[in-house]
PDB file of C-alpha atoms and ligand atoms in Angstrom:
ATOM      1  CA  MET A  29     -10.071  15.874  54.965  1.00  0.00           C
ATOM      2  CA  THR A  30      -6.882  15.912  57.066  1.00  0.00           C
ATOM      3  CA  ALA A  31      -5.611  13.110  57.717  1.00  0.00           C
ATOM      4  CA  HIS A  32      -4.831  11.929  61.684  1.00  0.00           C
ATOM      5  CA  ALA A  33      -1.860  11.519  62.798  1.00  0.00           C
ATOM      6  CA  THR A  34      -1.757   9.904  66.302  1.00  0.00           C
ATOM      7  CA  PRO A  35      -4.482   7.139  67.363  1.00  0.00           C
ATOM      8  CA  LEU A  36      -7.664   8.341  68.828  1.00  0.00           C
ATOM      9  CA  ASP A  37      -7.925   8.241  72.897  1.00  0.00           C
ATOM     10  CA  PRO A  38     -10.362   4.857  73.189  1.00  0.00           C
ATOM     11  CA  ALA A  39     -12.631   7.539  75.524  1.00  0.00           C
ATOM     12  CA  LEU A  40     -12.933   9.783  72.528  1.00  0.00           C
ATOM     13  CA  PRO A  41     -16.644   7.973  70.900  1.00  0.00           C
ATOM     14  CA  GLN A  42     -18.320   7.606  74.089  1.00  0.00           C
ATOM     15  CA  GLN A  43     -17.617  11.750  74.911  1.00  0.00           C
ATOM     16  CA  LEU A  44     -18.207  12.704  71.360  1.00  0.00           C
ATOM     17  CA  VAL A  45     -21.869  10.743  71.127  1.00  0.00           C
ATOM     18  CA  GLU A  46     -22.530  12.664  74.545  1.00  0.00           C
ATOM     19  CA  ILE A  47     -22.034  15.805  72.416  1.00  0.00           C
ATOM     20  CA  ALA A  48     -24.185  14.467  69.634  1.00  0.00           C
ATOM     21  CA  SER A  49     -27.031  13.406  71.289  1.00  0.00           C
ATOM     22  CA  ARG A  50     -26.955  16.772  73.815  1.00  0.00           C
ATOM     23  CA  LEU A  51     -26.813  19.056  70.646  1.00  0.00           C
ATOM     24  CA  ALA A  52     -29.578  16.737  68.595  1.00  0.00           C
ATOM     25  CA  ARG A  53     -31.850  17.252  71.647  1.00  0.00           C
ATOM     26  CA  GLU A  54     -31.710  20.670  71.372  1.00  0.00           C
ATOM     27  CA  VAL A  55     -31.913  21.345  67.537  1.00  0.00           C
ATOM     28  CA  GLY A  56     -34.473  19.054  67.699  1.00  0.00           C
ATOM     29  CA  MET A  57     -36.531  20.873  70.546  1.00  0.00           C
ATOM     30  CA  GLU A  58     -36.091  24.233  68.322  1.00  0.00           C
ATOM     31  CA  ILE A  59     -37.220  23.141  64.671  1.00  0.00           C
ATOM     32  CA  MET A  60     -40.194  21.323  66.621  1.00  0.00           C
ATOM     33  CA  ARG A  61     -40.960  24.958  68.615  1.00  0.00           C
ATOM     34  CA  LYS A  62     -40.436  26.450  64.835  1.00  0.00           C
ATOM     35  CA  ARG A  63     -42.803  24.245  63.330  1.00  0.00           C
ATOM     36  CA  ARG A  64     -45.416  24.844  65.590  1.00  0.00           C
ATOM     37  CA  ILE A  65     -45.115  28.786  64.491  1.00  0.00           C
ATOM     38  CA  GLY A  66     -45.364  28.032  60.786  1.00  0.00           C
ATOM     39  CA  VAL A  67     -43.424  26.860  57.911  1.00  0.00           C
ATOM     40  CA  ASP A  68     -42.543  27.605  54.248  1.00  0.00           C
ATOM     41  CA  VAL A  69     -40.608  26.979  51.355  1.00  0.00           C
ATOM     42  CA  ALA A  70     -37.244  28.643  51.799  1.00  0.00           C
ATOM     43  CA  ALA A  71     -35.574  27.330  48.507  1.00  0.00           C
ATOM     44  CA  THR A  72     -35.618  24.452  46.297  1.00  0.00           C
ATOM     45  CA  LYS A  73     -32.012  21.928  45.468  1.00  0.00           C
ATOM     46  CA  SER A  74     -32.086  19.542  42.633  1.00  0.00           C
ATOM     47  CA  SER A  75     -35.503  19.640  42.387  1.00  0.00           C
ATOM     48  CA  ILE A  76     -38.788  21.765  42.596  1.00  0.00           C
ATOM     49  CA  ASN A  77     -39.433  18.699  45.233  1.00  0.00           C
ATOM     50  CA  ASP A  78     -36.298  19.163  46.918  1.00  0.00           C
ATOM     51  CA  VAL A  79     -36.978  21.675  49.260  1.00  0.00           C
ATOM     52  CA  VAL A  80     -34.977  23.981  52.241  1.00  0.00           C
ATOM     53  CA  THR A  81     -37.042  25.044  54.688  1.00  0.00           C
ATOM     54  CA  GLU A  82     -35.496  28.470  57.108  1.00  0.00           C
ATOM     55  CA  ALA A  83     -35.264  26.090  59.607  1.00  0.00           C
ATOM     56  CA  ASP A  84     -32.845  23.733  58.110  1.00  0.00           C
ATOM     57  CA  GLY A  85     -30.802  26.746  57.602  1.00  0.00           C
ATOM     58  CA  ALA A  86     -30.848  27.850  61.265  1.00  0.00           C
ATOM     59  CA  ALA A  87     -30.948  24.726  62.526  1.00  0.00           C
ATOM     60  CA  GLU A  88     -27.624  23.898  61.026  1.00  0.00           C
ATOM     61  CA  ARG A  89     -26.156  27.301  61.585  1.00  0.00           C
ATOM     62  CA  MET A  90     -27.248  26.131  65.398  1.00  0.00           C
ATOM     63  CA  LEU A  91     -25.187  23.045  64.915  1.00  0.00           C
ATOM     64  CA  ALA A  92     -22.466  24.569  63.329  1.00  0.00           C
ATOM     65  CA  ASP A  93     -21.608  27.344  66.473  1.00  0.00           C
ATOM     66  CA  ALA A  94     -22.354  24.661  69.245  1.00  0.00           C
ATOM     67  CA  LEU A  95     -19.427  22.636  67.503  1.00  0.00           C
ATOM     68  CA  ALA A  96     -17.017  25.547  67.681  1.00  0.00           C
ATOM     69  CA  ILE A  97     -17.728  25.945  70.599  1.00  0.00           C
ATOM     70  CA  VAL A  98     -17.119  22.918  71.927  1.00  0.00           C
ATOM     71  CA  ARG A  99     -14.847  20.999  69.427  1.00  0.00           C
ATOM     72  CA  PRO A 100     -13.061  23.988  68.096  1.00  0.00           C
ATOM     73  CA  GLU A 101     -10.705  21.576  66.070  1.00  0.00           C
ATOM     74  CA  ASP A 102     -13.012  19.332  64.450  1.00  0.00           C
ATOM     75  CA  GLY A 103     -14.412  19.920  60.909  1.00  0.00           C
ATOM     76  CA  LEU A 104     -17.895  19.917  59.582  1.00  0.00           C
ATOM     77  CA  VAL A 105     -19.837  18.749  56.756  1.00  0.00           C
ATOM     78  CA  GLY A 106     -23.680  19.702  56.278  1.00  0.00           C
ATOM     79  CA  GLU A 107     -26.319  19.038  54.276  1.00  0.00           C
ATOM     80  CA  GLU A 108     -27.117  22.971  54.213  1.00  0.00           C
ATOM     81  CA  GLY A 109     -23.713  23.701  53.203  1.00  0.00           C
ATOM     82  CA  GLY A 110     -22.020  23.924  56.445  1.00  0.00           C
ATOM     83  CA  SER A 111     -18.173  23.119  55.861  1.00  0.00           C
ATOM     84  CA  ARG A 112     -14.924  23.279  58.072  1.00  0.00           C
ATOM     85  CA  GLU A 113     -11.576  21.776  57.541  1.00  0.00           C
ATOM     86  CA  SER A 114     -10.058  19.533  60.573  1.00  0.00           C
ATOM     87  CA  THR A 115      -6.896  19.551  62.383  1.00  0.00           C
ATOM     88  CA  SER A 116      -8.149  17.007  65.208  1.00  0.00           C
ATOM     89  CA  GLY A 117      -9.346  13.918  62.393  1.00  0.00           C
ATOM     90  CA  ILE A 118     -12.603  14.226  63.963  1.00  0.00           C
ATOM     91  CA  THR A 119     -14.979  15.574  61.193  1.00  0.00           C
ATOM     92  CA  TRP A 120     -18.917  15.807  61.935  1.00  0.00           C
ATOM     93  CA  VAL A 121     -21.457  15.180  59.286  1.00  0.00           C
ATOM     94  CA  VAL A 122     -24.657  16.962  59.965  1.00  0.00           C
ATOM     95  CA  ASP A 123     -28.298  16.806  58.680  1.00  0.00           C
ATOM     96  CA  PRO A 124     -30.470  19.204  60.638  1.00  0.00           C
ATOM     97  CA  ILE A 125     -33.756  18.031  59.695  1.00  0.00           C
ATOM     98  CA  ASP A 126     -33.967  14.553  57.509  1.00  0.00           C
ATOM     99  CA  GLY A 127     -37.328  14.459  56.504  1.00  0.00           C
ATOM    100  CA  THR A 128     -37.810  18.435  55.562  1.00  0.00           C
ATOM    101  CA  VAL A 129     -40.824  17.263  53.299  1.00  0.00           C
ATOM    102  CA  ASN A 130     -42.411  15.625  56.701  1.00  0.00           C
ATOM    103  CA  TYR A 131     -41.662  18.835  58.266  1.00  0.00           C
ATOM    104  CA  LEU A 132     -43.275  21.001  55.964  1.00  0.00           C
ATOM    105  CA  TYR A 133     -46.307  18.678  55.536  1.00  0.00           C
ATOM    106  CA  GLY A 134     -46.354  18.469  59.469  1.00  0.00           C
ATOM    107  CA  ILE A 135     -45.923  15.010  59.671  1.00  0.00           C
ATOM    108  CA  PRO A 136     -43.892  14.025  62.565  1.00  0.00           C
ATOM    109  CA  LEU A 137     -41.220  11.818  61.314  1.00  0.00           C
ATOM    110  CA  TYR A 138     -38.429  14.023  61.084  1.00  0.00           C
ATOM    111  CA  ALA A 139     -35.095  13.720  62.589  1.00  0.00           C
ATOM    112  CA  VAL A 140     -31.902  15.665  63.495  1.00  0.00           C
ATOM    113  CA  SER A 141     -29.041  13.603  62.810  1.00  0.00           C
ATOM    114  CA  ILE A 142     -25.456  14.333  64.127  1.00  0.00           C
ATOM    115  CA  ALA A 143     -22.339  11.838  63.272  1.00  0.00           C
ATOM    116  CA  ALA A 144     -18.753  12.419  64.679  1.00  0.00           C
ATOM    117  CA  THR A 145     -16.535  10.520  61.675  1.00  0.00           C
ATOM    118  CA  VAL A 146     -12.487   9.729  61.011  1.00  0.00           C
ATOM    119  CA  ALA A 147     -11.425   8.840  57.871  1.00  0.00           C
ATOM    120  CA  ASP A 148     -11.549   5.562  56.504  1.00  0.00           C
ATOM    121  CA  GLU A 149     -11.476   5.087  52.512  1.00  0.00           C
ATOM    122  CA  THR A 150     -12.698   1.923  52.601  1.00  0.00           C
ATOM    123  CA  ALA A 151     -16.112   1.866  55.210  1.00  0.00           C
ATOM    124  CA  TYR A 152     -18.309   4.378  53.113  1.00  0.00           C
ATOM    125  CA  ALA A 153     -18.151   5.860  49.887  1.00  0.00           C
ATOM    126  CA  ASP A 154     -17.215   9.421  51.157  1.00  0.00           C
ATOM    127  CA  GLY A 155     -14.329   8.268  53.091  1.00  0.00           C
ATOM    128  CA  ARG A 156     -15.738   8.939  56.353  1.00  0.00           C
ATOM    129  CA  ARG A 157     -16.367   6.553  59.250  1.00  0.00           C
ATOM    130  CA  GLY A 158     -19.104   7.059  62.155  1.00  0.00           C
ATOM    131  CA  ILE A 159     -17.195   6.465  65.349  1.00  0.00           C
ATOM    132  CA  ALA A 160     -20.419   8.564  67.282  1.00  0.00           C
ATOM    133  CA  GLY A 161     -24.095   9.400  66.736  1.00  0.00           C
ATOM    134  CA  ALA A 162     -27.058  10.378  67.245  1.00  0.00           C
ATOM    135  CA  ILE A 163     -30.162  10.911  65.807  1.00  0.00           C
ATOM    136  CA  TYR A 164     -33.619  12.718  67.444  1.00  0.00           C
ATOM    137  CA  LEU A 165     -37.039  12.498  66.369  1.00  0.00           C
ATOM    138  CA  PRO A 166     -38.438  15.701  68.464  1.00  0.00           C
ATOM    139  CA  GLU A 167     -42.118  14.861  67.889  1.00  0.00           C
ATOM    140  CA  THR A 168     -42.028  11.241  69.203  1.00  0.00           C
ATOM    141  CA  ASP A 169     -38.868  11.859  71.676  1.00  0.00           C
ATOM    142  CA  GLU A 170     -37.099   8.770  70.153  1.00  0.00           C
ATOM    143  CA  LEU A 171     -33.407   9.268  70.944  1.00  0.00           C
ATOM    144  CA  PHE A 172     -30.825   6.864  68.845  1.00  0.00           C
ATOM    145  CA  GLU A 173     -27.084   6.557  69.809  1.00  0.00           C
ATOM    146  CA  ALA A 174     -24.174   4.844  69.032  1.00  0.00           C
ATOM    147  CA  TRP A 175     -20.466   4.882  69.584  1.00  0.00           C
ATOM    148  CA  GLN A 176     -18.121   2.927  68.578  1.00  0.00           C
ATOM    149  CA  GLY A 177     -17.564  -0.396  70.540  1.00  0.00           C
ATOM    150  CA  GLY A 178     -20.936   1.113  72.792  1.00  0.00           C
ATOM    151  CA  GLY A 179     -23.502  -0.940  71.249  1.00  0.00           C
ATOM    152  CA  ALA A 180     -26.824   1.056  69.708  1.00  0.00           C
ATOM    153  CA  ARG A 181     -29.422   2.779  71.798  1.00  0.00           C
ATOM    154  CA  ARG A 182     -33.260   3.906  71.831  1.00  0.00           C
ATOM    155  CA  ASN A 183     -33.861   6.230  74.796  1.00  0.00           C
ATOM    156  CA  GLY A 184     -31.048   4.640  76.545  1.00  0.00           C
ATOM    157  CA  GLU A 185     -32.696   0.757  76.484  1.00  0.00           C
ATOM    158  CA  PRO A 186     -29.968  -1.542  73.991  1.00  0.00           C
ATOM    159  CA  ILE A 187     -31.529  -2.198  70.813  1.00  0.00           C
ATOM    160  CA  SER A 188     -30.842  -4.564  67.913  1.00  0.00           C
ATOM    161  CA  VAL A 189     -31.751  -5.885  64.459  1.00  0.00           C
ATOM    162  CA  ALA A 190     -34.228  -8.670  63.812  1.00  0.00           C
ATOM    163  CA  ASP A 191     -33.480 -11.631  63.171  1.00  0.00           C
ATOM    164  CA  ASP A 192     -32.054 -12.759  59.935  1.00  0.00           C
ATOM    165  CA  GLY A 193     -35.229 -14.478  57.977  1.00  0.00           C
ATOM    166  CA  PRO A 194     -36.010 -14.572  54.108  1.00  0.00           C
ATOM    167  CA  LEU A 195     -37.098 -12.180  51.657  1.00  0.00           C
ATOM    168  CA  GLU A 196     -40.496 -12.879  51.271  1.00  0.00           C
ATOM    169  CA  THR A 197     -41.731 -12.180  55.203  1.00  0.00           C
ATOM    170  CA  ALA A 198     -39.238  -9.224  55.407  1.00  0.00           C
ATOM    171  CA  LEU A 199     -40.666  -5.379  55.770  1.00  0.00           C
ATOM    172  CA  ILE A 200     -38.510  -2.909  53.512  1.00  0.00           C
ATOM    173  CA  GLY A 201     -37.171   0.398  53.986  1.00  0.00           C
ATOM    174  CA  THR A 202     -36.707   2.429  50.957  1.00  0.00           C
ATOM    175  CA  GLY A 203     -36.848   6.290  49.648  1.00  0.00           C
ATOM    176  CA  PHE A 204     -36.860   7.975  46.867  1.00  0.00           C
ATOM    177  CA  GLY A 205     -34.618  10.660  45.497  1.00  0.00           C
ATOM    178  CA  TYR A 206     -35.860  14.100  44.356  1.00  0.00           C
ATOM    179  CA  THR A 207     -35.246  14.184  40.069  1.00  0.00           C
ATOM    180  CA  ARG A 208     -37.411  12.476  37.854  1.00  0.00           C
ATOM    181  CA  SER A 209     -34.741  10.640  35.986  1.00  0.00           C
ATOM    182  CA  ARG A 210     -33.449   9.068  39.194  1.00  0.00           C
ATOM    183  CA  ARG A 211     -37.596   8.373  40.423  1.00  0.00           C
ATOM    184  CA  ILE A 212     -38.186   6.206  37.245  1.00  0.00           C
ATOM    185  CA  GLU A 213     -35.304   3.518  38.352  1.00  0.00           C
ATOM    186  CA  GLN A 214     -36.639   3.678  41.461  1.00  0.00           C
ATOM    187  CA  ALA A 215     -39.643   2.770  40.675  1.00  0.00           C
ATOM    188  CA  ARG A 216     -38.832   0.003  38.428  1.00  0.00           C
ATOM    189  CA  VAL A 217     -36.846  -1.819  41.171  1.00  0.00           C
ATOM    190  CA  VAL A 218     -39.814  -1.063  43.616  1.00  0.00           C
ATOM    191  CA  ALA A 219     -41.865  -2.482  41.116  1.00  0.00           C
ATOM    192  CA  GLU A 220     -39.714  -5.826  40.807  1.00  0.00           C
ATOM    193  CA  LEU A 221     -39.384  -6.304  44.496  1.00  0.00           C
ATOM    194  CA  LEU A 222     -42.981  -5.478  46.152  1.00  0.00           C
ATOM    195  CA  PRO A 223     -44.757  -8.342  44.898  1.00  0.00           C
ATOM    196  CA  ASP A 224     -41.629 -10.883  46.583  1.00  0.00           C
ATOM    197  CA  ILE A 225     -41.461  -9.261  49.816  1.00  0.00           C
ATOM    198  CA  ARG A 226     -44.035  -8.696  53.224  1.00  0.00           C
ATOM    199  CA  ASP A 227     -44.229  -4.926  51.811  1.00  0.00           C
ATOM    200  CA  ILE A 228     -42.911  -1.680  51.583  1.00  0.00           C
ATOM    201  CA  ARG A 229     -42.228   1.259  53.888  1.00  0.00           C
ATOM    202  CA  ARG A 230     -41.216   5.210  52.987  1.00  0.00           C
ATOM    203  CA  THR A 231     -40.983   6.922  56.114  1.00  0.00           C
ATOM    204  CA  GLY A 232     -39.743  10.323  54.063  1.00  0.00           C
ATOM    205  CA  SER A 233     -36.494  10.193  56.494  1.00  0.00           C
ATOM    206  CA  ALA A 234     -33.182   8.152  55.639  1.00  0.00           C
ATOM    207  CA  ALA A 235     -31.800   8.477  59.050  1.00  0.00           C
ATOM    208  CA  TYR A 236     -34.750   6.942  60.980  1.00  0.00           C
ATOM    209  CA  ASP A 237     -35.141   4.336  58.248  1.00  0.00           C
ATOM    210  CA  LEU A 238     -31.488   3.394  59.384  1.00  0.00           C
ATOM    211  CA  CYS A 239     -33.078   3.768  63.497  1.00  0.00           C
ATOM    212  CA  LEU A 240     -35.709   1.482  62.161  1.00  0.00           C
ATOM    213  CA  VAL A 241     -33.833  -1.308  60.811  1.00  0.00           C
ATOM    214  CA  ALA A 242     -31.228  -0.663  64.220  1.00  0.00           C
ATOM    215  CA  SER A 243     -34.313  -1.616  66.369  1.00  0.00           C
ATOM    216  CA  GLY A 244     -35.673  -4.400  64.594  1.00  0.00           C
ATOM    217  CA  ARG A 245     -38.687  -2.792  63.588  1.00  0.00           C
ATOM    218  CA  LEU A 246     -37.547  -3.174  59.617  1.00  0.00           C
ATOM    219  CA  ASN A 247     -35.867  -5.893  58.432  1.00  0.00           C
ATOM    220  CA  ALA A 248     -33.855  -3.727  55.922  1.00  0.00           C
ATOM    221  CA  VAL A 249     -33.571  -0.868  54.033  1.00  0.00           C
ATOM    222  CA  TYR A 250     -32.068   0.222  50.840  1.00  0.00           C
ATOM    223  CA  GLU A 251     -31.889   3.429  48.414  1.00  0.00           C
ATOM    224  CA  ARG A 252     -30.147   4.996  45.784  1.00  0.00           C
ATOM    225  CA  GLY A 253     -28.602   8.179  45.767  1.00  0.00           C
ATOM    226  CA  LEU A 254     -28.301   8.831  49.824  1.00  0.00           C
ATOM    227  CA  LYS A 255     -25.835  11.367  50.808  1.00  0.00           C
ATOM    228  CA  PRO A 256     -23.030  11.083  53.834  1.00  0.00           C
ATOM    229  CA  TRP A 257     -25.432  13.305  56.241  1.00  0.00           C
ATOM    230  CA  ASP A 258     -28.299  11.001  55.322  1.00  0.00           C
ATOM    231  CA  TYR A 259     -26.755   7.895  56.625  1.00  0.00           C
ATOM    232  CA  ALA A 260     -23.504   9.097  58.440  1.00  0.00           C
ATOM    233  CA  ALA A 261     -25.089   8.830  61.923  1.00  0.00           C
ATOM    234  CA  GLY A 262     -27.559   5.884  61.429  1.00  0.00           C
ATOM    235  CA  ALA A 263     -24.938   3.410  59.437  1.00  0.00           C
ATOM    236  CA  LEU A 264     -23.307   3.409  62.856  1.00  0.00           C
ATOM    237  CA  ILE A 265     -26.193   3.023  64.534  1.00  0.00           C
ATOM    238  CA  VAL A 266     -27.101  -0.166  62.382  1.00  0.00           C
ATOM    239  CA  THR A 267     -23.840  -1.865  62.869  1.00  0.00           C
ATOM    240  CA  GLU A 268     -23.682  -1.601  66.547  1.00  0.00           C
ATOM    241  CA  ALA A 269     -26.718  -2.813  66.477  1.00  0.00           C
ATOM    242  CA  GLY A 270     -25.817  -6.084  64.551  1.00  0.00           C
ATOM    243  CA  GLY A 271     -26.750  -5.119  61.276  1.00  0.00           C
ATOM    244  CA  ILE A 272     -24.501  -4.498  58.070  1.00  0.00           C
ATOM    245  CA  LEU A 273     -23.982  -2.144  55.274  1.00  0.00           C
ATOM    246  CA  LEU A 274     -23.428  -3.031  52.065  1.00  0.00           C
ATOM    247  CA  GLY A 275     -23.083  -0.804  48.637  1.00  0.00           C
ATOM    248  CA  HIS A 276     -23.241  -1.532  45.030  1.00  0.00           C
ATOM    249  CA  GLY A 277     -21.143  -4.889  43.785  1.00  0.00           C
ATOM    250  CA  GLU A 278     -18.268  -6.116  46.219  1.00  0.00           C
ATOM    251  CA  ASP A 279     -16.456  -3.542  45.575  1.00  0.00           C
ATOM    252  CA  THR A 280     -18.296  -0.401  46.333  1.00  0.00           C
ATOM    253  CA  PRO A 281     -18.832   0.670  49.907  1.00  0.00           C
ATOM    254  CA  PRO A 282     -22.107   1.498  50.710  1.00  0.00           C
ATOM    255  CA  GLY A 283     -23.551   5.270  50.228  1.00  0.00           C
ATOM    256  CA  GLU A 284     -23.664   6.261  46.948  1.00  0.00           C
ATOM    257  CA  PRO A 285     -24.601   4.911  44.561  1.00  0.00           C
ATOM    258  CA  LEU A 286     -26.378   2.452  46.612  1.00  0.00           C
ATOM    259  CA  LEU A 287     -26.517   1.789  50.077  1.00  0.00           C
ATOM    260  CA  VAL A 288     -28.481  -1.221  51.840  1.00  0.00           C
ATOM    261  CA  ALA A 289     -28.722  -1.717  55.272  1.00  0.00           C
ATOM    262  CA  GLY A 290     -30.278  -4.686  57.533  1.00  0.00           C
ATOM    263  CA  SER A 291     -29.501  -8.316  59.259  1.00  0.00           C
ATOM    264  CA  PRO A 292     -26.695  -9.864  57.765  1.00  0.00           C
ATOM    265  CA  GLU A 293     -28.185 -12.756  55.185  1.00  0.00           C
ATOM    266  CA  LEU A 294     -30.883 -10.821  54.746  1.00  0.00           C
ATOM    267  CA  THR A 295     -29.179  -7.812  53.460  1.00  0.00           C
ATOM    268  CA  ARG A 296     -27.149  -9.726  51.277  1.00  0.00           C
ATOM    269  CA  THR A 297     -30.055 -11.232  49.265  1.00  0.00           C
ATOM    270  CA  LEU A 298     -31.836  -7.957  49.056  1.00  0.00           C
ATOM    271  CA  ARG A 299     -28.813  -6.353  47.445  1.00  0.00           C
ATOM    272  CA  GLU A 300     -29.208  -8.649  44.861  1.00  0.00           C
ATOM    273  CA  ARG A 301     -32.299  -8.035  43.952  1.00  0.00           C
ATOM    274  CA  VAL A 302     -32.295  -3.772  43.953  1.00  0.00           C
ATOM    275  CA  ASP A 303     -28.171  -3.379  42.519  1.00  0.00           C
ATOM    276  CA  VAL A 304     -29.663  -3.490  39.341  1.00  0.00           C
ATOM    277  CA  PHE A 305     -28.176   0.183  38.214  1.00  0.00           C
ATOM    278  CA  GLY A 306     -24.180  -0.184  38.236  1.00  0.00           C
ATOM    279  CA  ASP A 307     -21.977   2.259  39.450  1.00  0.00           C
ATOM    280  CA  MET A 308     -23.858   5.842  38.320  1.00  0.00           C
ATOM    281  CA  VAL A 309     -24.108   8.084  41.131  1.00  0.00           C
TER     282      VAL A 309
HETATM  283  C1  LIG B  16     -34.277  13.201  52.221  1.00  0.00           C
HETATM  284  C2  LIG B  16     -35.188  11.915  53.151  1.00  0.00           C
HETATM  285  C3  LIG B  16     -35.598  11.090  52.154  1.00  0.00           C
HETATM  286  C4  LIG B  16     -34.799  10.486  50.804  1.00  0.00           C
HETATM  287  C5  LIG B  16     -34.239  11.239  50.497  1.00  0.00           C
HETATM  288  C6  LIG B  16     -33.324  12.094  51.274  1.00  0.00           C
HETATM  289  P1  LIG B  16     -33.605  15.324  53.541  1.00  0.00           P
HETATM  290  O1  LIG B  16     -33.805  13.859  53.141  1.00  0.00           O
HETATM  291  O2  LIG B  16     -34.225  11.154  53.709  1.00  0.00           O
HETATM  292  O3  LIG B  16     -36.191   9.991  52.977  1.00  0.00           O
HETATM  293  O4  LIG B  16     -35.391   9.368  50.825  1.00  0.00           O
HETATM  294  O5  LIG B  16     -33.020  10.732  49.701  1.00  0.00           O
HETATM  295  O6  LIG B  16     -32.386  12.997  50.459  1.00  0.00           O
HETATM  296  O7  LIG B  16     -34.305  16.143  51.837  1.00  0.00           O
HETATM  297  O8  LIG B  16     -35.033  15.097  54.096  1.00  0.00           O
HETATM  298  O9  LIG B  16     -32.574  16.066  54.185  1.00  0.00           O
END
């Protein structure tokens, strides 16, 4: 990652969110069009259940090409392997389809997630922090967006996290990784937590989970093993909506191995309950 020597222009985050939102919509419409024609597994990654469709790769290339034209000096990190060094101090972190299994099965909860990030060693586990981000769900036509200091919005309307409340009445989102060993750990945590909360939701898209928290439709979310492209845009949307994000213990930033997000007090309480597997990534 190339450090940025000069301070960023304060107007830049808002300019970048306009790019992120436009591209999220364009790519979202394209993957939805492809979904209507049909979809097949093109490859698998960490396990046979960690799938990639042809649309994932095509959508990431579409994003990478468009960003290279409008922001040629910026870097890129993409879920499907897209990578470019930054000379501007800005790196785009993109997930062309978050919720790929939903996409494969025709479940409408899949999203394009795009974040413009800057280097910040302490903010998140990957050493970057979002300054502008957009998440678009083409099937439900929902655009979530935020820029640093500008608040968070859903389809142009301001959103905020739910009021703090007790764990007993909290609706909590979570997700599961793709490997057997990770799922055994995650199942144990859910088994311990479920009796003490209102209920659990598993949407299949971590980016959307964070949007649900930011709009007060989930009280909090947690997951082990999320990657930067799963949370880069969503984390900014949550913080701009008044929420907080925590990681494992007091000193490890959110990301891998753990990310917990929601209203401030509830997030601290929830972290106590789900932070049980140490710093193992
Ligand atoms: C996955 C989704 C899922 C989460 C997984 C992610 P993908 O991303 O966000 O909700 O539980 O950890 O890997 O594979 O659909 O891009």
